[in-house]
JSON list of C-alpha atoms in Angstrom, two decimals:
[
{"chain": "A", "resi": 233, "resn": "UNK", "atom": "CA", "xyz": [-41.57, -165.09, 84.94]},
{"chain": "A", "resi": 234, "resn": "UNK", "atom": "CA", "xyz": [-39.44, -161.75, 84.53]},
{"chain": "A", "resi": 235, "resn": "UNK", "atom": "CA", "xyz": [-36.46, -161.16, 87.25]},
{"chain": "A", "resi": 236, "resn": "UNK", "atom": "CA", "xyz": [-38.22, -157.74, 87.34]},
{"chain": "A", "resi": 237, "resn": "UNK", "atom": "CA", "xyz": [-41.69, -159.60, 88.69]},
{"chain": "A", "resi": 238, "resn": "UNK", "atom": "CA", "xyz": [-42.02, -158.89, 92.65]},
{"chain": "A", "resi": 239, "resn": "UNK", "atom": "CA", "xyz": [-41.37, -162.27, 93.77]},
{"chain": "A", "resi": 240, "resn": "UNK", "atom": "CA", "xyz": [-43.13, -164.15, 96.15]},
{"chain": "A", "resi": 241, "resn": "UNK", "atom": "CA", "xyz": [-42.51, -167.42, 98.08]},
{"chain": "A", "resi": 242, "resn": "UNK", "atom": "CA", "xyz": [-45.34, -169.38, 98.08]},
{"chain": "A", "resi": 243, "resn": "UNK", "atom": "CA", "xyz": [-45.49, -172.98, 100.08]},
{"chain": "A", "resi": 244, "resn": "UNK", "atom": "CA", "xyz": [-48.25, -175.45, 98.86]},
{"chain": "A", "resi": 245, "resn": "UNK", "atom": "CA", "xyz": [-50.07, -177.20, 101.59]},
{"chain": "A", "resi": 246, "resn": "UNK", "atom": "CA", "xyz": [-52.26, -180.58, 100.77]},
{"chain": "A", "resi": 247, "resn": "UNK", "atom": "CA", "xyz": [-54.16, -182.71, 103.00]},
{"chain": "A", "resi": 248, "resn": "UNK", "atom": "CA", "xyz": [-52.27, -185.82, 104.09]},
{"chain": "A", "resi": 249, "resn": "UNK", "atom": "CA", "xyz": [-48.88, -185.60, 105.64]},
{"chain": "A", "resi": 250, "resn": "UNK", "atom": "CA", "xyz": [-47.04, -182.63, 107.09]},
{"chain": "A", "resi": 251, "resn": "UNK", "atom": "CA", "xyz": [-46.90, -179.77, 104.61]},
{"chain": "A", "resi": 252, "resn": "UNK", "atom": "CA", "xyz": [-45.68, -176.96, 107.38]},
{"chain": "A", "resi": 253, "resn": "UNK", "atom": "CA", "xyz": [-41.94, -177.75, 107.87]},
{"chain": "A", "resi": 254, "resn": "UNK", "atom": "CA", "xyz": [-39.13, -175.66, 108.30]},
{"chain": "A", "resi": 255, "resn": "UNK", "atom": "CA", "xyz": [-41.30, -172.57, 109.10]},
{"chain": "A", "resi": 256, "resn": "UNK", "atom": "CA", "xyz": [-38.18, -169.89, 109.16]},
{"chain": "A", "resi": 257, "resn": "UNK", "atom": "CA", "xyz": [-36.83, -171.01, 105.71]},
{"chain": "A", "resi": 258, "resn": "UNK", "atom": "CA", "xyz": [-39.01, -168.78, 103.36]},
{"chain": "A", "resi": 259, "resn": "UNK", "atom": "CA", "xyz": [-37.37, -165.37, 105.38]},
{"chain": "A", "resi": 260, "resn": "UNK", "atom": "CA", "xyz": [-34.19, -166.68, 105.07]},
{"chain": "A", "resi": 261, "resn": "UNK", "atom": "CA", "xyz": [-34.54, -167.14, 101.67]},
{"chain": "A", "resi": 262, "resn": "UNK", "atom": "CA", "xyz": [-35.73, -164.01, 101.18]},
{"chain": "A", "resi": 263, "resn": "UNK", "atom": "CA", "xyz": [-33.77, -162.11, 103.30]},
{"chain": "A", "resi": 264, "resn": "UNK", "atom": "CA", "xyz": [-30.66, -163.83, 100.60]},
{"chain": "A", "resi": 265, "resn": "UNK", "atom": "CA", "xyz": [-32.66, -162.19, 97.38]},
{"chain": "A", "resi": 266, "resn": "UNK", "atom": "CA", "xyz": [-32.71, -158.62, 99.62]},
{"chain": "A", "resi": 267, "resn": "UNK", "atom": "CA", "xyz": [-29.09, -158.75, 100.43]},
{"chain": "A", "resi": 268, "resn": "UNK", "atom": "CA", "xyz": [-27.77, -160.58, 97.30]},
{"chain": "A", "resi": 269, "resn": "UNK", "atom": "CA", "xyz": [-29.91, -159.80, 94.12]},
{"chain": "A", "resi": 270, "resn": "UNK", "atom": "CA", "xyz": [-32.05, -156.90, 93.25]},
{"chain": "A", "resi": 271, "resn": "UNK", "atom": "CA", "xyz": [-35.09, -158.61, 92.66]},
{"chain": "A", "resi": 272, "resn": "UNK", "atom": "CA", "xyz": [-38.36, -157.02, 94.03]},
{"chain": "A", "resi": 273, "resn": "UNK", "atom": "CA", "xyz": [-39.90, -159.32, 96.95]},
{"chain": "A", "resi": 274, "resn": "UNK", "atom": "CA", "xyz": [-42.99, -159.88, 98.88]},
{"chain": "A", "resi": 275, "resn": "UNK", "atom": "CA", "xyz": [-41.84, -159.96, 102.42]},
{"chain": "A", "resi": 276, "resn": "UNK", "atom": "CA", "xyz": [-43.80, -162.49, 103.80]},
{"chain": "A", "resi": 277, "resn": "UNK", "atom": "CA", "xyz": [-44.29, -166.25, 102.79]},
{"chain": "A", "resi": 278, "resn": "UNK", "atom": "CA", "xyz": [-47.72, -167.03, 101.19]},
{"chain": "A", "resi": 279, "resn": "UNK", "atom": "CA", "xyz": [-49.82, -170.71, 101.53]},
{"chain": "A", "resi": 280, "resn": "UNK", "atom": "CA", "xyz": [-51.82, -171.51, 99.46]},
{"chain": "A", "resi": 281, "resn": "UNK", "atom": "CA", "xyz": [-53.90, -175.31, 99.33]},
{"chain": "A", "resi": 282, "resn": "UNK", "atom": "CA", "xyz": [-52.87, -177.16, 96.58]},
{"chain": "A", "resi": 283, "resn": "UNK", "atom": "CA", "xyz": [-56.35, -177.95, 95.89]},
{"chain": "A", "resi": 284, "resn": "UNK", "atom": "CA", "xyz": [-57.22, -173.96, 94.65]},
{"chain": "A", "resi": 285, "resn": "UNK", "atom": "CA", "xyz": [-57.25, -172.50, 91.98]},
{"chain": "A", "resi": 286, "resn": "UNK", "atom": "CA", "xyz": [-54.76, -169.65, 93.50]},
{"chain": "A", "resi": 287, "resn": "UNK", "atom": "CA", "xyz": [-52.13, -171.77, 92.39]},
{"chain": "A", "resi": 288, "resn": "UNK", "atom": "CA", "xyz": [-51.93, -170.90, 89.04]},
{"chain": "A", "resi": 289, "resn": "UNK", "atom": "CA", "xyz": [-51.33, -167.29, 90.50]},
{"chain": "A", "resi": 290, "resn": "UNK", "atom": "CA", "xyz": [-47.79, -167.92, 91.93]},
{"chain": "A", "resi": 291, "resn": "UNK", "atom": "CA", "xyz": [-45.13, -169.08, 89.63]},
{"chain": "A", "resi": 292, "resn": "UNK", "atom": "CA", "xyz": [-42.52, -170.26, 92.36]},
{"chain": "A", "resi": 293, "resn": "UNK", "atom": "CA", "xyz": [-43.91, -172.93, 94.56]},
{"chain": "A", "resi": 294, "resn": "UNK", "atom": "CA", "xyz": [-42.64, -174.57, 97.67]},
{"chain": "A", "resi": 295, "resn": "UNK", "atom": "CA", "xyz": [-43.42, -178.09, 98.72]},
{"chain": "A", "resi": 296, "resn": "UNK", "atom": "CA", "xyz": [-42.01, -180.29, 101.69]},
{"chain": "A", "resi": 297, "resn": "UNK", "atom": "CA", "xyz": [-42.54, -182.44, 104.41]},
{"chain": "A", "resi": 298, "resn": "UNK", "atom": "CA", "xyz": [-41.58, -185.89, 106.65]},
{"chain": "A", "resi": 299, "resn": "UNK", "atom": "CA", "xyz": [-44.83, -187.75, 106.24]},
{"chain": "A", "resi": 300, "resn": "UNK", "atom": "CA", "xyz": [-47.16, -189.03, 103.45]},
{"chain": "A", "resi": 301, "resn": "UNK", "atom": "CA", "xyz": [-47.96, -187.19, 100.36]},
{"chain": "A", "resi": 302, "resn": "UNK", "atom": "CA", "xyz": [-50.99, -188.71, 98.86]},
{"chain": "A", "resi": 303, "resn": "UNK", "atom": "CA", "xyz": [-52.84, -185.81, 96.52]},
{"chain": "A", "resi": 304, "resn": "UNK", "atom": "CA", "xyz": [-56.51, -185.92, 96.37]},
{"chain": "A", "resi": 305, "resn": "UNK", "atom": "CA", "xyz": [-57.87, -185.53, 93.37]},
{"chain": "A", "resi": 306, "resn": "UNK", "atom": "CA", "xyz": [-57.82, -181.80, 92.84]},
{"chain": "A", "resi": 307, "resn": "UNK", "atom": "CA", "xyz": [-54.58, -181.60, 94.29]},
{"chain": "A", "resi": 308, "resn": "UNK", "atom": "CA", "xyz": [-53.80, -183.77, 91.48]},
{"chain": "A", "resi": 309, "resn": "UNK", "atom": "CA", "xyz": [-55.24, -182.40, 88.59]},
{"chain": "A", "resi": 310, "resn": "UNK", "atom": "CA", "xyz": [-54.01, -178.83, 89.96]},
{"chain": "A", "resi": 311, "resn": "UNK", "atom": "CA", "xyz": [-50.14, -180.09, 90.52]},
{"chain": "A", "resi": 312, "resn": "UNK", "atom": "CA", "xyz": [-50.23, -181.33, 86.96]},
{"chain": "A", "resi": 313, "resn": "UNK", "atom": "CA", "xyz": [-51.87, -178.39, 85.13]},
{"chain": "A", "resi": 314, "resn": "UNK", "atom": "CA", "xyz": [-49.76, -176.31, 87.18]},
{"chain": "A", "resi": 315, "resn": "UNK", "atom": "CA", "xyz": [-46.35, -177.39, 86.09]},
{"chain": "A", "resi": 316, "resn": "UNK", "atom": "CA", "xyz": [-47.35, -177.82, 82.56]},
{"chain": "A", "resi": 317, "resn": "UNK", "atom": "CA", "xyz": [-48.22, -174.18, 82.08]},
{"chain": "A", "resi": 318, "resn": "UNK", "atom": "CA", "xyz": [-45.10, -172.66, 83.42]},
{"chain": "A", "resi": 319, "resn": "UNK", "atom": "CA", "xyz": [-45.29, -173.14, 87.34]},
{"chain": "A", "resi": 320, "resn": "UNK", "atom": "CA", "xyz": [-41.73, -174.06, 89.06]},
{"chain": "A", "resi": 321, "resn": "UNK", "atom": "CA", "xyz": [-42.44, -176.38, 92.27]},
{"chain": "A", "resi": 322, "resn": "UNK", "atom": "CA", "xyz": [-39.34, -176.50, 94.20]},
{"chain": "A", "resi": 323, "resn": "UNK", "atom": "CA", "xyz": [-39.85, -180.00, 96.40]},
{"chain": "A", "resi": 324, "resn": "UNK", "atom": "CA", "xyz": [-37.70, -180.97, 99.21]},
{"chain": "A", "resi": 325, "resn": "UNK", "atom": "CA", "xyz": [-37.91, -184.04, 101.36]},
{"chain": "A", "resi": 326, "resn": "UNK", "atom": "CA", "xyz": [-37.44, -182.93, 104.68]},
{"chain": "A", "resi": 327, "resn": "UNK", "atom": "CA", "xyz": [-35.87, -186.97, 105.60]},
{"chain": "A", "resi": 328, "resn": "UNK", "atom": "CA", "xyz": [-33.12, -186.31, 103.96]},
{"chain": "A", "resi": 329, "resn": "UNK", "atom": "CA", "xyz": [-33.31, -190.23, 103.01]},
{"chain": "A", "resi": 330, "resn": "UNK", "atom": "CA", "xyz": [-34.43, -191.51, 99.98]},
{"chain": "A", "resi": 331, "resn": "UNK", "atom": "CA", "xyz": [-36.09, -194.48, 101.41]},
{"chain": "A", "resi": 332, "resn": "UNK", "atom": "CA", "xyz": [-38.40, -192.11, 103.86]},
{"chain": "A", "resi": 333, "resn": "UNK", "atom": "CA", "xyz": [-42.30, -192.17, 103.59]},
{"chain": "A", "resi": 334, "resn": "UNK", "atom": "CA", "xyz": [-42.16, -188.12, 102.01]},
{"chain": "A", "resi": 335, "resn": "UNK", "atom": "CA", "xyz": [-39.72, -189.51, 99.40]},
{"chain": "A", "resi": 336, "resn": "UNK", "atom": "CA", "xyz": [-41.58, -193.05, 98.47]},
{"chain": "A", "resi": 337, "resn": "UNK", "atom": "CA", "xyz": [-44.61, -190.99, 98.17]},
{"chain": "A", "resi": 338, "resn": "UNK", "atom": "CA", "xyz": [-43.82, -188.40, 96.59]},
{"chain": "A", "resi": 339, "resn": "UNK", "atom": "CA", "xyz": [-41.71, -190.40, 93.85]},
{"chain": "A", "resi": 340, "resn": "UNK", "atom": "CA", "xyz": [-44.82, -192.21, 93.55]},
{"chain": "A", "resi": 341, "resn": "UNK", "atom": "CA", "xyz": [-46.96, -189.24, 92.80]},
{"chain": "A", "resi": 342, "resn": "UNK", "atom": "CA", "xyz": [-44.89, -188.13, 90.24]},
{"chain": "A", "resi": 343, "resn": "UNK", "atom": "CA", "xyz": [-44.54, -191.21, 88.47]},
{"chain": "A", "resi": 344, "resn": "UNK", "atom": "CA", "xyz": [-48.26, -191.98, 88.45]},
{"chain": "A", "resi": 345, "resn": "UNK", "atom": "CA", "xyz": [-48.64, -187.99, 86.80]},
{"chain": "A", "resi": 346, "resn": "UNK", "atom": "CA", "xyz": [-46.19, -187.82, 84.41]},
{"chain": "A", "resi": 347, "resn": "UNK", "atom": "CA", "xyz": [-44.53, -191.25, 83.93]},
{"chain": "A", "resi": 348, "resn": "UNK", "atom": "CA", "xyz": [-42.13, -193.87, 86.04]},
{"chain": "A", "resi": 349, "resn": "UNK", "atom": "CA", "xyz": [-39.22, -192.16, 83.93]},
{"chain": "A", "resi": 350, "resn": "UNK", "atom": "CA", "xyz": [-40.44, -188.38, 84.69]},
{"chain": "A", "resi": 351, "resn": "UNK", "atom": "CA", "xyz": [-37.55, -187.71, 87.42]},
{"chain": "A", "resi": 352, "resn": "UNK", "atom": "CA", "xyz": [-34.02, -187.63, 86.25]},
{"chain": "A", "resi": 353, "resn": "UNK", "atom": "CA", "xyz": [-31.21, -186.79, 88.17]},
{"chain": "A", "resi": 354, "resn": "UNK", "atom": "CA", "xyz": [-29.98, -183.43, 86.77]},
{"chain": "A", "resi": 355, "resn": "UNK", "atom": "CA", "xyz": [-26.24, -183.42, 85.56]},
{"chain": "A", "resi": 356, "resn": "UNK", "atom": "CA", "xyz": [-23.78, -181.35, 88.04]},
{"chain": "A", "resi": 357, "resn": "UNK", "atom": "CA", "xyz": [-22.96, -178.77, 85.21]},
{"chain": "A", "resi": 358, "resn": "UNK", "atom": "CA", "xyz": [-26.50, -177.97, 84.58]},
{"chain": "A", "resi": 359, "resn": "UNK", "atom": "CA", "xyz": [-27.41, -173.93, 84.43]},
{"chain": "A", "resi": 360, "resn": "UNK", "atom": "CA", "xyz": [-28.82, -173.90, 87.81]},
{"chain": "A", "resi": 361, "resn": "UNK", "atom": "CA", "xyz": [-25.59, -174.61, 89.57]},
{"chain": "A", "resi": 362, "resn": "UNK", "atom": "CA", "xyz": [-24.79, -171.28, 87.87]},
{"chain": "A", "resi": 363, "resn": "UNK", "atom": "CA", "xyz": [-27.83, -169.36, 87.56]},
{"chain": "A", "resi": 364, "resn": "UNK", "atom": "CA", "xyz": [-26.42, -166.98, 90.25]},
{"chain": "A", "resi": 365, "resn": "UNK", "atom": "CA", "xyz": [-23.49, -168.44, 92.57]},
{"chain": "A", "resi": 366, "resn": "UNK", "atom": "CA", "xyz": [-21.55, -170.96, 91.12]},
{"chain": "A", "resi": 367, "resn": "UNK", "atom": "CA", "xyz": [-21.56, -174.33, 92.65]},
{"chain": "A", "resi": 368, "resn": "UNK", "atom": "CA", "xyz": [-18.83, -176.38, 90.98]},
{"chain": "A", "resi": 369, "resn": "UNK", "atom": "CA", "xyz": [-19.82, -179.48, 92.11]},
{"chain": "A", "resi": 370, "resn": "UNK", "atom": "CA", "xyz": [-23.54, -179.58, 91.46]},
{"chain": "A", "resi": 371, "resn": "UNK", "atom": "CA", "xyz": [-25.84, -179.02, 95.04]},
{"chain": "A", "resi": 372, "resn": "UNK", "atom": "CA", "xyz": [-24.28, -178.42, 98.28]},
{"chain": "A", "resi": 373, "resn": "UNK", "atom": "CA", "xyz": [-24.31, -180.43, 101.24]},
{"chain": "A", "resi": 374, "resn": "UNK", "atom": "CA", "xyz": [-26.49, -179.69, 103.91]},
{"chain": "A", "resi": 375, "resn": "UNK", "atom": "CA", "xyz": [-25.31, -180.77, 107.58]},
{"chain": "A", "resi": 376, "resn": "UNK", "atom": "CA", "xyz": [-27.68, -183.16, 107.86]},
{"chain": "A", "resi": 377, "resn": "UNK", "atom": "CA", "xyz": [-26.14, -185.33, 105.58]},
{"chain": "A", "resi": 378, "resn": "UNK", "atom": "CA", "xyz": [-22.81, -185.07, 106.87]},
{"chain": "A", "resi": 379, "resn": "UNK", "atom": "CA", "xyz": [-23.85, -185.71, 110.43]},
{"chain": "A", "resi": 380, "resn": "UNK", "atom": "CA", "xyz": [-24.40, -188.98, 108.81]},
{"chain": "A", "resi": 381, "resn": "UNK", "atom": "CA", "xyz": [-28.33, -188.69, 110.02]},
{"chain": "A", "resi": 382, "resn": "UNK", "atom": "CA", "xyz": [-31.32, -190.17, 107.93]},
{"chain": "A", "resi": 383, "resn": "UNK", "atom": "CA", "xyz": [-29.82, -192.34, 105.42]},
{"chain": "A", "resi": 384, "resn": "UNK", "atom": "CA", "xyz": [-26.34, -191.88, 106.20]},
{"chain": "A", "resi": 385, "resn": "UNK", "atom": "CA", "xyz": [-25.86, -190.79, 102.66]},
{"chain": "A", "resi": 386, "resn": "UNK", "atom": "CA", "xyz": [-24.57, -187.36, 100.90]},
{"chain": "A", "resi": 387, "resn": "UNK", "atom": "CA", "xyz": [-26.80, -187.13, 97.67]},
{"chain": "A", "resi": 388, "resn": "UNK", "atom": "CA", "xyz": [-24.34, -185.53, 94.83]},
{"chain": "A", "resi": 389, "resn": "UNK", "atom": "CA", "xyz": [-27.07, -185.20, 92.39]},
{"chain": "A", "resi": 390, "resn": "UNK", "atom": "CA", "xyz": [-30.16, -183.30, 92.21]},
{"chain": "A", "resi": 391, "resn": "UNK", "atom": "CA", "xyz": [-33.73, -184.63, 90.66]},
{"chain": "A", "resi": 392, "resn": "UNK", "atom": "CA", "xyz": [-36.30, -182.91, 88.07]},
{"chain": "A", "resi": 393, "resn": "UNK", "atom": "CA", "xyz": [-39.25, -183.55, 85.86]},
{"chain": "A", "resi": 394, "resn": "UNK", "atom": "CA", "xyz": [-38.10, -181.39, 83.12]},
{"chain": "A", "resi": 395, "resn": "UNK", "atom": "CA", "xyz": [-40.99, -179.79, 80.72]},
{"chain": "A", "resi": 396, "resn": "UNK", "atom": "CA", "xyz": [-40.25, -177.61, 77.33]},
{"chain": "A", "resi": 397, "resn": "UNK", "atom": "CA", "xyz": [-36.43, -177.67, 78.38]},
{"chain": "A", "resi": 398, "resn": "UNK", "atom": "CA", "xyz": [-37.25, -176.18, 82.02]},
{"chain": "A", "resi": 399, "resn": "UNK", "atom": "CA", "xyz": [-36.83, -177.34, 85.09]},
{"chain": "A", "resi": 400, "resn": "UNK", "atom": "CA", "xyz": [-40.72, -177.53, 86.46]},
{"chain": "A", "resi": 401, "resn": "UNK", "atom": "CA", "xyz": [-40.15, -179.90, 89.74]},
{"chain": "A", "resi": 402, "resn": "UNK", "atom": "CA", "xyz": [-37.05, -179.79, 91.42]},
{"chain": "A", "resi": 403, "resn": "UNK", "atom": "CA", "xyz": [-36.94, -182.34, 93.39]},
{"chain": "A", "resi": 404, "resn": "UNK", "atom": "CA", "xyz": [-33.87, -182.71, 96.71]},
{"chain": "A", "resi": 405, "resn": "UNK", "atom": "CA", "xyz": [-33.54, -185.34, 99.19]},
{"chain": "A", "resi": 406, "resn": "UNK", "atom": "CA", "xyz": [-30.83, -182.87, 100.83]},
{"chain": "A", "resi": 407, "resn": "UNK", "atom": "CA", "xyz": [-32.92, -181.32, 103.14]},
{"chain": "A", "resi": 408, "resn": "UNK", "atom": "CA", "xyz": [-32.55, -177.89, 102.43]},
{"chain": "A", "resi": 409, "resn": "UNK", "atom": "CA", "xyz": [-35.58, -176.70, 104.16]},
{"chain": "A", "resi": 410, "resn": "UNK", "atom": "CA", "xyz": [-34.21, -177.96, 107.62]},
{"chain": "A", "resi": 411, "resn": "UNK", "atom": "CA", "xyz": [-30.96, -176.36, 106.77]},
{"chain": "A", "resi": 412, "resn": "UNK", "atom": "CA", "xyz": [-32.24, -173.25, 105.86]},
{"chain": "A", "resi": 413, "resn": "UNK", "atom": "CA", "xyz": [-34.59, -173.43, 108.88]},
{"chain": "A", "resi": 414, "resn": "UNK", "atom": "CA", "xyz": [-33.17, -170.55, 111.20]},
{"chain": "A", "resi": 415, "resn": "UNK", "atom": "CA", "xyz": [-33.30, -166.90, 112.33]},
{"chain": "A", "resi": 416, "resn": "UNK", "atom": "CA", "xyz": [-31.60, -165.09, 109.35]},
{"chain": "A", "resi": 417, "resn": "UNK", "atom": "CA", "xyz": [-30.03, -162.55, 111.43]},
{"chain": "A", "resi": 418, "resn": "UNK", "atom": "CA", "xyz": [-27.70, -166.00, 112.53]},
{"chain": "A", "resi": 419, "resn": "UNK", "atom": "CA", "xyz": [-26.43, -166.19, 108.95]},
{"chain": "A", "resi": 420, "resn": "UNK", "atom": "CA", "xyz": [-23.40, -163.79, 109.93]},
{"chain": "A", "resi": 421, "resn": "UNK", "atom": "CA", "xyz": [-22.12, -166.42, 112.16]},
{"chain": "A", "resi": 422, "resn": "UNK", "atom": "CA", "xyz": [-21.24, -168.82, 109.69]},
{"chain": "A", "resi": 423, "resn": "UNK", "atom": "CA", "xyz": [-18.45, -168.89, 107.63]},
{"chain": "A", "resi": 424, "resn": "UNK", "atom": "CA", "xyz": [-20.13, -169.35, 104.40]},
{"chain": "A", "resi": 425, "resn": "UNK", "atom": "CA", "xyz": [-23.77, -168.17, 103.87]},
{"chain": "A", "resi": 426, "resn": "UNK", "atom": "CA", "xyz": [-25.53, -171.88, 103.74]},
{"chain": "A", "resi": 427, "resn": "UNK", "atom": "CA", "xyz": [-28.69, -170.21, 101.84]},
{"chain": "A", "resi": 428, "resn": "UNK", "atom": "CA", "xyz": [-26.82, -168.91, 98.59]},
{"chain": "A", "resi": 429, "resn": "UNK", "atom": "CA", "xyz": [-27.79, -172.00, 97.06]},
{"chain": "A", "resi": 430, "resn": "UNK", "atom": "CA", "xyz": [-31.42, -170.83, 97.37]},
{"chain": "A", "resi": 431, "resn": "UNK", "atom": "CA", "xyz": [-31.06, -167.96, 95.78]},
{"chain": "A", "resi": 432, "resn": "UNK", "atom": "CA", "xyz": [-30.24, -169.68, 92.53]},
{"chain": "A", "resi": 433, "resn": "UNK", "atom": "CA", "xyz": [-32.61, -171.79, 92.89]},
{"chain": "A", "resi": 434, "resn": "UNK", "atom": "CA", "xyz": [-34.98, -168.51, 92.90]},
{"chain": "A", "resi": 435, "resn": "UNK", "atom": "CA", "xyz": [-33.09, -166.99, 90.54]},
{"chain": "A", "resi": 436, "resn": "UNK", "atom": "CA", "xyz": [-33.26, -169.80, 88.11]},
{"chain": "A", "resi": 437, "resn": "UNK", "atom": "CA", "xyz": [-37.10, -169.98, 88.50]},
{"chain": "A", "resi": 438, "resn": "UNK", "atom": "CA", "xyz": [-37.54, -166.69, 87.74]},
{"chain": "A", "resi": 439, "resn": "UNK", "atom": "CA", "xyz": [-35.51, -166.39, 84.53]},
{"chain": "A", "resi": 440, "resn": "UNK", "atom": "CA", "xyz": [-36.27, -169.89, 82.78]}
]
């Protein structure tokens, strides 16, 4: 996928659990590429079922959610063939807790398609902590996590399922959809822009 590509944010939906979380994120996010990058966007989030074959039509993908994930077949067979032919899935556990029913799940998921040893934790100095803004430390905190909610637990590392040298599931029990879930005309109240960290994420997607 070319930076010069009009990007769009598409958010996969499936058929158990809560795919529609965090409904305000995808602006944010791409109200960030408009102010901070000059990448062409579609302005308005896109969903498309997991289960069709419009998938293979959107190279960024966004998945997330508090409740089961259990694919159906399709979904399965479409997740898969998706990510091995160049699609980016961007997964966030909207728990924030590793121990949740969205994390369990999903880990499961992903072990049964690509192997119990598929997701590894992604070293702090890897090229997507720089692929735009540069996070020194690996992925920011999210408030959540420093509220001490969920699993009372600040994760300092990152997961993927790594295909060809690329990043093709990047996977964060950070919550970054709930902390990126507000009114982006709010970001110039806080002191740091809390979404930056998305943009690499696009960024990085985009260019790999």
């Amino acid at each position: 996928m070319s930076l010069n590509s009009k990007f769009t944010f598409t958010r996969f939906s499936y058929h158990s659990g809560d795919w529609d979380t965090d409904q305000r994120m995808p602006i944010n996010i791409l109200n960030s590429l408009l102010e901070y990058t000059t990448i062409p966007i579609d302005s308005k989030e896109k969903v498309v079922a997991l289960s069709s074959p419009d998938v293979f039509n959107s190279p960024f993908s966004y998945l997330s959610g508090h409740k089961l994930v259990q694919f159906d077949a399709q979904e399965r067979a479409n997740f898969k063939k998706y990510v091995q032919n160049g699609g980016f899935v961007f997964v966030d556990d909207c728990n924030h807790d590793i121990d949740g029913l969205f994390a369990k799940s999903f880990e499961a998921q992903m072990a049964s398609l690509f192997g119990p040893q598929a997701l590894k934790k992604i070293p702090n100095n890897h090229e997507l902590y720089r692929s735009f803004f540069t996070f020194e430390k690996g992925p920011p905190n999210t408030s959540f996590e420093l509220n001490g909610w969920g699993d009372d637990l600040v994760h300092d590392y990152l997961k993927a399922i790594t295909i060809n040298g690329r990043i093709a599931v990047l996977y964060s029990n950070k919550d970054y959809g709930c902390e990126w879930d507000y009114d982006f005309r709010n970001k110039r109240f806080l002191a740091e822009d809390n979404t930056k960290f998305g943009v690499n994420i696009v960024v990085y997607a985009m260019s790999s």
